[in-house]
mmCIF file of C-alpha atoms in Angstrom:
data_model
loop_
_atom_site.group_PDB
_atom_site.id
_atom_site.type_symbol
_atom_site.label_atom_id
_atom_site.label_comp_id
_atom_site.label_asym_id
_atom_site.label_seq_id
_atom_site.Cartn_x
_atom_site.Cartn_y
_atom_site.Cartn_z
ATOM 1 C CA UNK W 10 4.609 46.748 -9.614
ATOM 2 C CA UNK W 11 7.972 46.385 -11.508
ATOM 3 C CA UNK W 12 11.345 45.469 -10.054
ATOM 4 C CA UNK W 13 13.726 46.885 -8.514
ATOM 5 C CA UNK W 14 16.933 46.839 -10.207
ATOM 6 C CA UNK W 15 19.946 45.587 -8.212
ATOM 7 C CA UNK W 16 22.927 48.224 -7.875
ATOM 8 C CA UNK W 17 26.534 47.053 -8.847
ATOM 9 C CA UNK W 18 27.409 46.808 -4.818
ATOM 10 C CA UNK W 19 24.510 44.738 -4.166
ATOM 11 C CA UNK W 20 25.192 42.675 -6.923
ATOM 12 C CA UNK W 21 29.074 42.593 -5.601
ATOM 13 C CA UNK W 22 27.983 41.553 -2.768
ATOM 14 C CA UNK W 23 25.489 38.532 -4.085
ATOM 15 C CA UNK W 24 27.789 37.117 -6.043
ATOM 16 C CA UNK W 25 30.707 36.955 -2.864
ATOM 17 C CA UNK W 26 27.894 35.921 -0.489
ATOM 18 C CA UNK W 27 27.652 33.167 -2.894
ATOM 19 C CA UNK W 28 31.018 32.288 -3.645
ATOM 20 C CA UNK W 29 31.464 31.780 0.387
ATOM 21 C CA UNK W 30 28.939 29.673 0.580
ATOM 22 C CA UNK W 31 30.130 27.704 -2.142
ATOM 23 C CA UNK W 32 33.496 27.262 -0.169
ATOM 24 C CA UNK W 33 32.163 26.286 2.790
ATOM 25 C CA UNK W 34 29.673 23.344 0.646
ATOM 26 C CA UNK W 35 32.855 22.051 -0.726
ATOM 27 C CA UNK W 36 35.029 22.064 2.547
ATOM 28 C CA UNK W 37 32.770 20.448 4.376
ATOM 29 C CA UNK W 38 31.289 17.626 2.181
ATOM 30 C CA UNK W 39 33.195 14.120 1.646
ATOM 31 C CA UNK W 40 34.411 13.960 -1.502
ATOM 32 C CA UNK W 41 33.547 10.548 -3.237
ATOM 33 C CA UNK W 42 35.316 9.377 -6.722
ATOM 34 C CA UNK W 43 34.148 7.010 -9.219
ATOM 35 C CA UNK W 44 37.319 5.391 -10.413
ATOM 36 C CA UNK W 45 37.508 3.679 -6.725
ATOM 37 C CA UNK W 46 34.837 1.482 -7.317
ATOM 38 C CA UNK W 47 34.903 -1.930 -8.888
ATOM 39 C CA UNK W 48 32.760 -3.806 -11.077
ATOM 40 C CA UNK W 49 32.792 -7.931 -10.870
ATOM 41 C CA UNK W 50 32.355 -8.498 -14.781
ATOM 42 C CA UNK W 51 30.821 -12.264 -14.933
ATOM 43 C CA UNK W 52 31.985 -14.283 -18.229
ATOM 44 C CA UNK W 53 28.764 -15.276 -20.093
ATOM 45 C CA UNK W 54 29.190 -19.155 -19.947
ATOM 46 C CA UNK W 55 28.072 -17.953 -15.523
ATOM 47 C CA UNK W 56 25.100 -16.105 -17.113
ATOM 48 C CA UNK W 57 21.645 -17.737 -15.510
ATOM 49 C CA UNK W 58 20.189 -20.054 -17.694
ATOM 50 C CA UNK W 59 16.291 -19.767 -18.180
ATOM 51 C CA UNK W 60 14.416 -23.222 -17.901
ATOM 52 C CA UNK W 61 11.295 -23.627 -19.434
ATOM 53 C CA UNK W 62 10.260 -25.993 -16.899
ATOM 54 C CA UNK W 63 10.674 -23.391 -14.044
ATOM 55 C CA UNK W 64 7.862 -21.438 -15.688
ATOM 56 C CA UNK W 65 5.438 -23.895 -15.912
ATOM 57 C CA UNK W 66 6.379 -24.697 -12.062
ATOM 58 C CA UNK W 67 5.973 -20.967 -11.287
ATOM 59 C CA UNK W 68 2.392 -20.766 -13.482
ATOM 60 C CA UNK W 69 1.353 -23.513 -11.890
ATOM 61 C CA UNK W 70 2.270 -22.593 -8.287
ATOM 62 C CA UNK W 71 0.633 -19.440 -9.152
ATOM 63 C CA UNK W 72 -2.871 -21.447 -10.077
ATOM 64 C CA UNK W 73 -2.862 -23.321 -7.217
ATOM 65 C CA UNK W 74 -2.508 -20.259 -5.261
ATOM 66 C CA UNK W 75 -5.558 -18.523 -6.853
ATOM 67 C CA UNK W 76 -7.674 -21.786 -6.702
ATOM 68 C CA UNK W 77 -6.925 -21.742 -2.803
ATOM 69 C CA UNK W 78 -8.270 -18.059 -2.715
ATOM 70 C CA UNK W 79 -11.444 -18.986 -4.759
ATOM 71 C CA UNK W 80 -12.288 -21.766 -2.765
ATOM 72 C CA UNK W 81 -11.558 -19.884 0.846
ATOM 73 C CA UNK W 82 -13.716 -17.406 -0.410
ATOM 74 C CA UNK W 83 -16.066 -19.069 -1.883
ATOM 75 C CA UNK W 84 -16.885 -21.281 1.460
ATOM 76 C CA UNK W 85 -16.725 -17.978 3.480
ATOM 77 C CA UNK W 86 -19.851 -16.352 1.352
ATOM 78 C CA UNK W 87 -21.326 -20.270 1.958
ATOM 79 C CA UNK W 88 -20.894 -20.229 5.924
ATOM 80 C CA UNK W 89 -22.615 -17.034 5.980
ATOM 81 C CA UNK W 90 -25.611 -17.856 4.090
ATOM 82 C CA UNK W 91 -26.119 -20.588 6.107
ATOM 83 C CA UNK W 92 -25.850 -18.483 9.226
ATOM 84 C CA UNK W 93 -28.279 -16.235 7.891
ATOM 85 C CA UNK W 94 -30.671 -18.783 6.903
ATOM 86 C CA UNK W 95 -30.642 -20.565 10.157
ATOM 87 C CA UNK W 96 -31.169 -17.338 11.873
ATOM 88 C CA UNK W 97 -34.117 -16.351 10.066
ATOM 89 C CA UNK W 98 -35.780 -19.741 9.981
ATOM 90 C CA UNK W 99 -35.384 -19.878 13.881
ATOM 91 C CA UNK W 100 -36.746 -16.103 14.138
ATOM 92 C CA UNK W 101 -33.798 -14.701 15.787
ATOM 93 C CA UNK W 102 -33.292 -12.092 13.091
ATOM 94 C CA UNK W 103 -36.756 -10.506 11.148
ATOM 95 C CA UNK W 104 -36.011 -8.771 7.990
ATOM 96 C CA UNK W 105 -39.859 -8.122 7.262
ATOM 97 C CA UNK W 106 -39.294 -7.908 3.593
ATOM 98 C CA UNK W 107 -39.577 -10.806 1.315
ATOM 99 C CA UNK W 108 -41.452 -12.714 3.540
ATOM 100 C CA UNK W 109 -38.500 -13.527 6.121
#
């Protein structure tokens, strides 16, 4: 199928349909400016300082953190295998595979 071309009149009439619309975007939108805002411009002597010390606090935080984890988890997996051994050794639970 090919297009249909547009007649002058029709395309008279686009381009005002358009052009109202455009009025009515601008009329009713706020209008915001640029050159009302203000930037605070801080000297470079109030710059933050970086302190090597406060990275080796943060690492370290950070490794006690995942030594926490390991060890939660870690005694987690440890509680259930001893659940799981006491209920097979008192016959509560029968797996009858590997001789449980």
């Amino acid at each position: 199928m090919s297009k249909k071309r547009k007649t002058r009149k029709q395309k008279e009439q686009t381009t005002i349909r358009h052009a109202e619309q455009l009025q009515h975007i601008h009329i009713d939108a706020p209008v915001y400016s640029v050159v009302e805002l203000k930037t605070k411009k801080t000297p470079k002597s109030e710059a933050p300082k970086i302190d090597i010390s406060t990275f080796e606090q943060k690492d370290a935080a950070y490794l006690r953190h995942d030594i926490v984890a390991i060890t939660a988890a870690s005694g987690i997996i440890v509680a259930f295998n001893i659940l799981l051994f006491v209920l097979l050794t008192s016959g509560v639970i029968r797996l009858n595979f590997l001789g449980y």
